[in-house]
Short mmCIF file of C-alpha atoms in Angstrom, two decimals:
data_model
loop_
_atom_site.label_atom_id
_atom_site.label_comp_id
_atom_site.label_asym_id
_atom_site.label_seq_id
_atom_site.Cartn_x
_atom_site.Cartn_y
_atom_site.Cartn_z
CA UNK A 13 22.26 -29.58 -39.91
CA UNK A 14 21.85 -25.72 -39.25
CA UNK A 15 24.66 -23.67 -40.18
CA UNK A 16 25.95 -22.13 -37.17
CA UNK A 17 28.14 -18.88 -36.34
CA UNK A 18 31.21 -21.12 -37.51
CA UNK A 19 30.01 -21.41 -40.89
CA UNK A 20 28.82 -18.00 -41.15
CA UNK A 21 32.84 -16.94 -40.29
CA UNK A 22 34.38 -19.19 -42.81
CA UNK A 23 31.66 -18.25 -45.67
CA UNK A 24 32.07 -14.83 -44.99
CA UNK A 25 36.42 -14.78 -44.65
CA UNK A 26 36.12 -13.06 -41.31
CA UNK A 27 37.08 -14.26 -38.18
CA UNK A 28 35.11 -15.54 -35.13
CA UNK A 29 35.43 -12.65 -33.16
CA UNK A 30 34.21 -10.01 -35.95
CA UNK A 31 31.09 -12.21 -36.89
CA UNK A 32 29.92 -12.30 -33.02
CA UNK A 33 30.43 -8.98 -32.44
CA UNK A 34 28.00 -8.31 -35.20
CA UNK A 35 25.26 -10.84 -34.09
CA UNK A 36 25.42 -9.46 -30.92
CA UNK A 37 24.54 -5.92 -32.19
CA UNK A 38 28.16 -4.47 -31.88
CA UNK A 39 28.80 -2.35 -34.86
CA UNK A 40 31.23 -3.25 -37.44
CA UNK A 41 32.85 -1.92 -40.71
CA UNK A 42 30.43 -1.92 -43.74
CA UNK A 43 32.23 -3.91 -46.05
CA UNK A 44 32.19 -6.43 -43.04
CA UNK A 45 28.78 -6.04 -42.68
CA UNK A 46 27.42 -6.72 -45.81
CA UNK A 47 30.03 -10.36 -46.12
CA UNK A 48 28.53 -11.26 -42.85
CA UNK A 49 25.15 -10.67 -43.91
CA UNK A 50 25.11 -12.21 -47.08
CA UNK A 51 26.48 -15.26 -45.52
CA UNK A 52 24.15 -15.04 -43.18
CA UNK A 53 21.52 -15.13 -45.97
CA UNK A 54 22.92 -17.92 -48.28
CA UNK A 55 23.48 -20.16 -44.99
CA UNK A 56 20.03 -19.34 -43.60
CA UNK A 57 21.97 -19.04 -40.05
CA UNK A 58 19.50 -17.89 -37.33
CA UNK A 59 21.32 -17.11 -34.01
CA UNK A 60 20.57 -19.57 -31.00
CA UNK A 61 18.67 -17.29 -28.78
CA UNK A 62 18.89 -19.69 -25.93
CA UNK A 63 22.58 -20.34 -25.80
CA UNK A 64 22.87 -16.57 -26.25
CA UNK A 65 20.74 -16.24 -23.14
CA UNK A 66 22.16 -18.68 -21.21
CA UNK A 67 25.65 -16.43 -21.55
CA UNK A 68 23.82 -12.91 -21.37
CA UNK A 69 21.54 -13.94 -18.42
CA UNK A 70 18.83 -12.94 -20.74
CA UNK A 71 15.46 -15.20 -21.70
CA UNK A 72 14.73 -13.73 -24.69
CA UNK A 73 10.94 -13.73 -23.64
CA UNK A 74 8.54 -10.32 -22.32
CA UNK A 75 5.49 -10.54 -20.88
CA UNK A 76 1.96 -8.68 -21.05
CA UNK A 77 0.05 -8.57 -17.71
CA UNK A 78 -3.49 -7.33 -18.16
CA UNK A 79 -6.76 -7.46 -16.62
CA UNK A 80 -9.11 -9.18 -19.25
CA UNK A 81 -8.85 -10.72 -22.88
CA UNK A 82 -12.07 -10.33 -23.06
CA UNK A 83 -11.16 -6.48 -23.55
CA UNK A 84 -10.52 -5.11 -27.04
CA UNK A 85 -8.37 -2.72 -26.00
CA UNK A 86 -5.97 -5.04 -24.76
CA UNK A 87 -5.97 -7.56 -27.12
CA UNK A 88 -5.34 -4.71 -29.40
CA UNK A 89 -2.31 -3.86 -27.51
CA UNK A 90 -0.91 -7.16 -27.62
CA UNK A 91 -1.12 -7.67 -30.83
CA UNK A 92 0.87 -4.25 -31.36
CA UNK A 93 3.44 -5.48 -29.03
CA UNK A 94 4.26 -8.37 -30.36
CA UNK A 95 4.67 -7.03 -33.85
CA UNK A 96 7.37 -5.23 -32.74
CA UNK A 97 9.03 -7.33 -30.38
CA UNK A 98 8.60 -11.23 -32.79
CA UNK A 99 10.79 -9.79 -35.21
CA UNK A 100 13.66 -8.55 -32.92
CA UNK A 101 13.63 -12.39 -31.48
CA UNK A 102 11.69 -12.15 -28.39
CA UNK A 103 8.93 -14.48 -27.22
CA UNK A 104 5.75 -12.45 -25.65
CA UNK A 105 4.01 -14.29 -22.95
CA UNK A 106 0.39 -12.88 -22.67
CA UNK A 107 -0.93 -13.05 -18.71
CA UNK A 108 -4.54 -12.17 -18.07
CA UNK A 109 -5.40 -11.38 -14.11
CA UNK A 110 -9.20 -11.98 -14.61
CA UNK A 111 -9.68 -8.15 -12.71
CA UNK A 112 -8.34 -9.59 -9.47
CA UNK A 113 -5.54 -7.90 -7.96
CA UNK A 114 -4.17 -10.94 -5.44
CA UNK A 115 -4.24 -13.06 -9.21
CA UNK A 116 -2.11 -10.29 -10.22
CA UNK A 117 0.34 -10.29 -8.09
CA UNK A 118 0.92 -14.33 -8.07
CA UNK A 119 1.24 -13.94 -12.20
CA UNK A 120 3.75 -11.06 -11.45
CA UNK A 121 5.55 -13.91 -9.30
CA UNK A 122 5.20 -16.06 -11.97
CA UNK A 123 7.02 -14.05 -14.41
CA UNK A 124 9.41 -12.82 -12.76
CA UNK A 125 10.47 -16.61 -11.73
CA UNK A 126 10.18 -17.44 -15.35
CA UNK A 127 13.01 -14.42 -15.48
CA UNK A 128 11.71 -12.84 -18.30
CA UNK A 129 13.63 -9.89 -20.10
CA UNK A 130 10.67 -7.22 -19.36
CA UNK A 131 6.95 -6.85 -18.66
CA UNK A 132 4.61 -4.59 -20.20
CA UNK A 133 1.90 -4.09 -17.87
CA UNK A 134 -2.12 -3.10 -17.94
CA UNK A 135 -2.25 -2.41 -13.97
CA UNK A 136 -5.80 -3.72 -12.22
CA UNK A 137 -4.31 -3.14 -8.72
CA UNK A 138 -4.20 0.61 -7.71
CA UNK A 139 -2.04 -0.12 -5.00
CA UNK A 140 1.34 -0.59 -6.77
CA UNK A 141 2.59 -3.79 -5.16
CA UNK A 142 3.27 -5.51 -8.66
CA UNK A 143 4.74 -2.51 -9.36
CA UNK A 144 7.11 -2.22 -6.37
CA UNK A 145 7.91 -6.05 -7.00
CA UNK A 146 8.91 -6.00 -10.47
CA UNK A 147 11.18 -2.90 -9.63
CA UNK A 148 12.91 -4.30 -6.87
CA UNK A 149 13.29 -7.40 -9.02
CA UNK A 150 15.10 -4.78 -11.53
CA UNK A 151 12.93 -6.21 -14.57
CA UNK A 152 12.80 -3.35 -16.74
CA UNK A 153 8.59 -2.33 -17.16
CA UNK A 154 6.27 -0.20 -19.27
CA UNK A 155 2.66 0.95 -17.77
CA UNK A 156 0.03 1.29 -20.23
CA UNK A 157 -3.15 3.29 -19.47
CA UNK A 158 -2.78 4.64 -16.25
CA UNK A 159 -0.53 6.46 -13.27
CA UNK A 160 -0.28 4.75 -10.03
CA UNK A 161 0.50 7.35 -7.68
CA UNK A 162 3.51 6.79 -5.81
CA UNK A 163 4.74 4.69 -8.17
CA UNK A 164 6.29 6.31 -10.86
CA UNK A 165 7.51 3.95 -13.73
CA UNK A 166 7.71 4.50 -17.44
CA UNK A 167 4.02 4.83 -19.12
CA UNK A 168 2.01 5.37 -22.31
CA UNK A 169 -1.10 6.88 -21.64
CA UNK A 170 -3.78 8.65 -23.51
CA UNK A 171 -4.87 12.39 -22.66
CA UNK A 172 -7.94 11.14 -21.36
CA UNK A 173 -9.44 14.09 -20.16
CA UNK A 174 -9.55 15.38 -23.56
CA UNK A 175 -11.21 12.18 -25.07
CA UNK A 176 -14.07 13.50 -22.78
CA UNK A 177 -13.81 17.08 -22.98
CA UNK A 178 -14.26 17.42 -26.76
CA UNK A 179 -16.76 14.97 -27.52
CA UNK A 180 -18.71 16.83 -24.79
CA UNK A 181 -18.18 20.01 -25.78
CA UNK A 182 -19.73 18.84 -29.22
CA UNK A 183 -22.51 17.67 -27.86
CA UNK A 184 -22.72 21.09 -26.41
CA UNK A 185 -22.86 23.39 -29.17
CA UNK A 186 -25.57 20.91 -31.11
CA UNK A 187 -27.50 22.42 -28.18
CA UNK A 188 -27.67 19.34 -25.76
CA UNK A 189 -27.57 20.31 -22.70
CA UNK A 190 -29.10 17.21 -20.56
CA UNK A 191 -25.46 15.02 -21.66
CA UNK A 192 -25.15 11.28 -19.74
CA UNK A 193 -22.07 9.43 -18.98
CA UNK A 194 -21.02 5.99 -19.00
CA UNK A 195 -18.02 5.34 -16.98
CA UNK A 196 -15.80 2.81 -15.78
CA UNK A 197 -14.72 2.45 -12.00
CA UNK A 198 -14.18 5.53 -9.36
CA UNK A 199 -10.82 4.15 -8.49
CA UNK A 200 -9.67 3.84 -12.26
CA UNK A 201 -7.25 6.33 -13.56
CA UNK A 202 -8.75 6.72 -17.12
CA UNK A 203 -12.41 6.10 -15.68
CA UNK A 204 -11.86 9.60 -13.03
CA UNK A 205 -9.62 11.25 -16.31
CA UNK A 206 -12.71 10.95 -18.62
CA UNK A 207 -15.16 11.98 -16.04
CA UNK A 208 -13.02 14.90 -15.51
CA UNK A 209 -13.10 15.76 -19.14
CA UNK A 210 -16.80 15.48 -18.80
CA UNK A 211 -16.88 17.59 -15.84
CA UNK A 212 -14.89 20.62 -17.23
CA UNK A 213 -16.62 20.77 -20.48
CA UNK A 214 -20.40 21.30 -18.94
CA UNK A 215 -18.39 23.69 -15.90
CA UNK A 216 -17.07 25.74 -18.90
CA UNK A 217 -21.09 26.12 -20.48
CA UNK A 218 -22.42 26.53 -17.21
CA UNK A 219 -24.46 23.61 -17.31
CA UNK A 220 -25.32 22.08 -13.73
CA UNK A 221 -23.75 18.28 -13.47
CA UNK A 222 -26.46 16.08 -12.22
CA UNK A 223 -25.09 12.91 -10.77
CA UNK A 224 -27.94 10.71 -12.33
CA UNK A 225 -26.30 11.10 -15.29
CA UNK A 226 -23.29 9.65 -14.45
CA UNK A 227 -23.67 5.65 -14.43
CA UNK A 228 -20.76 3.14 -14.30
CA UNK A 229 -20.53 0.67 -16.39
CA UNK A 230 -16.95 -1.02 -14.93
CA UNK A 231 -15.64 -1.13 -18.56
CA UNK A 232 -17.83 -4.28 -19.52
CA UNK A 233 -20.44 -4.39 -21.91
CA UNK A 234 -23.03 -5.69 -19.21
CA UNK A 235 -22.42 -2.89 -17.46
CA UNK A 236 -22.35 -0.83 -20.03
CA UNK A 237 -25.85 -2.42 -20.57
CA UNK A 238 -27.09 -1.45 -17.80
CA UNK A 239 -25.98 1.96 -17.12
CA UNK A 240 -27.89 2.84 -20.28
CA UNK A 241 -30.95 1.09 -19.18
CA UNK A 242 -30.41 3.54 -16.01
CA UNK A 243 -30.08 6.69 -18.05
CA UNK A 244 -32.86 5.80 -20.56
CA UNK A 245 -35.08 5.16 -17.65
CA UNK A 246 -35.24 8.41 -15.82
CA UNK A 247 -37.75 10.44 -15.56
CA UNK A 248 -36.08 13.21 -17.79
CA UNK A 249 -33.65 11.13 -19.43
CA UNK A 250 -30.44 12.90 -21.41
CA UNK A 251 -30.90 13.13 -24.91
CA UNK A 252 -27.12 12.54 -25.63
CA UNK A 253 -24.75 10.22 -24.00
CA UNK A 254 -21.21 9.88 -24.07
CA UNK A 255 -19.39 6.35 -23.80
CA UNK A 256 -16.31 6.32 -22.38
CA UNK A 257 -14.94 2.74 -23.39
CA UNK A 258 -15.74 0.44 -26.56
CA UNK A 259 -16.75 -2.65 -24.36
CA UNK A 260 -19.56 -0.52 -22.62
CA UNK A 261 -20.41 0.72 -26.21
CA UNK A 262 -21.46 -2.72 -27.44
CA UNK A 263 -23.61 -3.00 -24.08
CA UNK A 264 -25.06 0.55 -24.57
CA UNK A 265 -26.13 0.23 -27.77
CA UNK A 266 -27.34 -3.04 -27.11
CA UNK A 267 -29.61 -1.59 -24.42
CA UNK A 268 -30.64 1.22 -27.00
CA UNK A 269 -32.04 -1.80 -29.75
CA UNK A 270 -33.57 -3.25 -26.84
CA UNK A 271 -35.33 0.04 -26.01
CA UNK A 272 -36.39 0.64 -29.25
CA UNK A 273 -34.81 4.27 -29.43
CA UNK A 274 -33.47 5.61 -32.29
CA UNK A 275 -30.28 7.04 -33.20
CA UNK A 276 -30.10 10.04 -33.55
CA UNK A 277 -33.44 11.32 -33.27
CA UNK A 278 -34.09 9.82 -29.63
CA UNK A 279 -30.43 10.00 -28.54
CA UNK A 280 -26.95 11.46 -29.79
CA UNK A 281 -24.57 8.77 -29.46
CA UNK A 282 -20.61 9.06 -29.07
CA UNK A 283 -18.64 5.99 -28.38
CA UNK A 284 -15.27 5.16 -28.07
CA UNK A 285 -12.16 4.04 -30.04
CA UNK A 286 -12.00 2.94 -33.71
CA UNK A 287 -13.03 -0.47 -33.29
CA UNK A 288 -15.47 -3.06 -35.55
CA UNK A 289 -19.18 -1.21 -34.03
CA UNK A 290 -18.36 1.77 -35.05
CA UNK A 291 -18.99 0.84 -38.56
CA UNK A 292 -21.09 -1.61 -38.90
CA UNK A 293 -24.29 -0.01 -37.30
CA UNK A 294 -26.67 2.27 -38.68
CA UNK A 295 -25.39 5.21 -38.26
CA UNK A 296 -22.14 4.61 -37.96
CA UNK A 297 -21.09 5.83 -34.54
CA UNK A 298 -19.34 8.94 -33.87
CA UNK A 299 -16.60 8.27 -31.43
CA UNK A 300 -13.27 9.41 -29.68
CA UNK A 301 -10.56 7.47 -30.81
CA UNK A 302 -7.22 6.45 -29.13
CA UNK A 303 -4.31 5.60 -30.97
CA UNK A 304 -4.37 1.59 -29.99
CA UNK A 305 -1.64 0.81 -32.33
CA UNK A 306 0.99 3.37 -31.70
CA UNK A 307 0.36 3.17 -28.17
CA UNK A 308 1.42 -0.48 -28.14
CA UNK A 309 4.40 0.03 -30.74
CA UNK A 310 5.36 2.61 -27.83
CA UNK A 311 5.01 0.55 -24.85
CA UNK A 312 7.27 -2.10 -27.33
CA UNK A 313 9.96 0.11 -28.82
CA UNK A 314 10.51 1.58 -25.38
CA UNK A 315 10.82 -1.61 -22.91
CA UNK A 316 13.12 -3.06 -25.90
CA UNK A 317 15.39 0.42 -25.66
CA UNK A 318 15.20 -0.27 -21.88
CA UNK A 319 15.77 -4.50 -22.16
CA UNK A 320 19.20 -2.60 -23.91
CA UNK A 321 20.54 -0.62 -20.77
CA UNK A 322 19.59 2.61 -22.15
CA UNK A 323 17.85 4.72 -19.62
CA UNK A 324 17.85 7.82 -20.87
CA UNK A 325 14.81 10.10 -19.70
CA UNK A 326 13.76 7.82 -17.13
CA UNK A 327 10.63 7.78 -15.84
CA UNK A 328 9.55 8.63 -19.44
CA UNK A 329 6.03 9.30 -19.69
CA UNK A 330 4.31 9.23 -23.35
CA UNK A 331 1.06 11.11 -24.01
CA UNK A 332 -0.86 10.19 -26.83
CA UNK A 333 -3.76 12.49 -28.09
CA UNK A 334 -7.05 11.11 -29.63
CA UNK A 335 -8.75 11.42 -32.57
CA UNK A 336 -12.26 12.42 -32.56
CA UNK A 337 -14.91 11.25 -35.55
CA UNK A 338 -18.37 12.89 -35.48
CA UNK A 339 -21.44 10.96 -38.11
CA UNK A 340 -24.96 10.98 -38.25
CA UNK A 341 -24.91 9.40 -35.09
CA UNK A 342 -25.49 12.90 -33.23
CA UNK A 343 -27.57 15.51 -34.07
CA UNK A 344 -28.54 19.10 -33.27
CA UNK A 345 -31.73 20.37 -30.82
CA UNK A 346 -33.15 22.98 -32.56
CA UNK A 347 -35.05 24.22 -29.74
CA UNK A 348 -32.55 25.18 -26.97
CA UNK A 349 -35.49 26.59 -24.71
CA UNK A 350 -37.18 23.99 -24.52
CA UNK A 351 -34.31 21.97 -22.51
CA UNK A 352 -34.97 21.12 -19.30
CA UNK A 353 -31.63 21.13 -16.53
#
């Protein structure tokens, strides 16, 4: 039979009260602490999370609501999440929305009737009505990834702009001046963020911004597939590209075997984040790289401080700066004149 809090009081030589206030994260004196803990230890007690709910009105369970598995940056995420949040005792429910924003709002529904403790979310729907319905539910959430204006809420994001700007602005002085893009959606927050890097670094050089060099690729890797298949088939094609997610990397370069091109000598490649690609092709790709794994131990460690009542800086609003790697995947044009705009 488990042991149970009883046994841990009379191994220990405390009383009931003193051992419960402990397991309930109350502090306690030290010499207290360490009998209950050893007791703990040598009975192999683990507390009953569901009776503990049951009297704390809490489920012991969070849940991640994102648009795709299929993504590798949110799978990443997850798996950050949870290995902060397993340990502490807390079940994490993964929800996937399949990039529709009426599916998102019936799984937001769905968790919040399944009353769990806090919801990390991935937003698809730029309108904010999961958001206002998990607030009004008072379900304590994290954004990851993006603003929704209007709506503020605690978030983790990355400075996106400047995961554009500075890859850019390498490209720049290697003396390309004819620089594609391959971005997600208009109406995404890190898709306009990254374009805006873009933007600012050619603005700053005085280099014209053509829009044919600006294909969307919806964060897939078809469309990432096929925006290079644009770019490559102009008539004066760029002879760099930036790409501003990993999933429309592994379409992109896909596109660019297909093609025939090679890196670097037909096109200076730089992808994005520091994920399995990026290493395994030759050359290894230079790329911008957001912290994945901090952001996620972020998004945890905060919704756990607010699953605790503390509320301290609220709306808090993390920025997270990337990490840029440059190979042999670029190169330098070492005839400037000879560019065309």
């Amino acid at each position: 039979m488990a042991a149970t809090i009883r046994d841990v009081a009379k191994k220990s030589g405390l009383s009931l009260g003193t051992v419960s206030k402990y397991i309930n994260g109350h502090p306690v004196k030290d010499a207290n602490r360490i009998l209950i803990e050893n007791a703990i230890q040598e009975l192999n007690y683990k507390p009953n999370n569901i009776a503990k709910g049951l009297r704390n009105s809490q489920t012991f369970s969070v849940a991640v609501l994102l648009p795709m598995l299929t993504s590798n940056f949110c799978t990443s995420i997850v798996s950050s999440i949870e290995s902060y949040l397993l340990p502490k005792g807390y079940t994490v429910i993964v929800c996937e929305c399949h990039n529709d924003s009426d599916m998102e709002l019936q799984k937001t529904r769905f968790l919040l009737d399944r009353m769990v403790d806090g919801i990390i979310l991935i937003p698809y729907d730029t309108t904010g009505r999961q958001i206002d319905l998990i607030q009004k539910n008072n379900t304590p959430l994290i954004i990851v990834d993006q603003i929704i204006n209007g709506h503020p809420a605690d978030t983790i994001l990355l400075n996106n702009e400047l995961a554009s700007y500075e890859p850019v602005k390498k490209l720049i002085s290697l003396n390309h001046t004819k620089i594609g893009i391959i971005t997600g959606g208009s109406d995404h927050y890190t898709s306009q963020k990254r374009l805006d890097g873009y933007k600012k670094a050619l603005s700053e050089h005085h280099i014209p911004i053509r829009e044919d060099y600006i294909q969307c690729g919806d964060y897939s890797t078809e469309g990432g597939y096929q925006a290079m298949l644009r770019l490559a088939k102009l008539q004066n094609p760029p002879t760099a590209v930036f790409i501003s997610n990993y999933d429309m990397e592994i379409g992109a370069y896909i596109a660019i075997n297909n093609l025939k091109l090679q890196i670097p000598q037909d096109i200076s490649l730089i992808g994005f984040d520091n994920l399995p690609l990026v290493s395994i092709v030759n050359p290894p790709l230079s790329f911008s790289e957001q912290p994945i794994d901090e952001m996620g131990l972020d998004a945890a460690r905060l919704l756990y401080q607010r699953m605790q009542g503390d509320m301290s800086n609220y709306p808090d609003i993390v920025i997270h700066n990337p990490v840029f790697h440059y190979t042999d995947s670029i190169c330098s044009l070492k005839n400037k004149a000879n560019e065309e705009y």
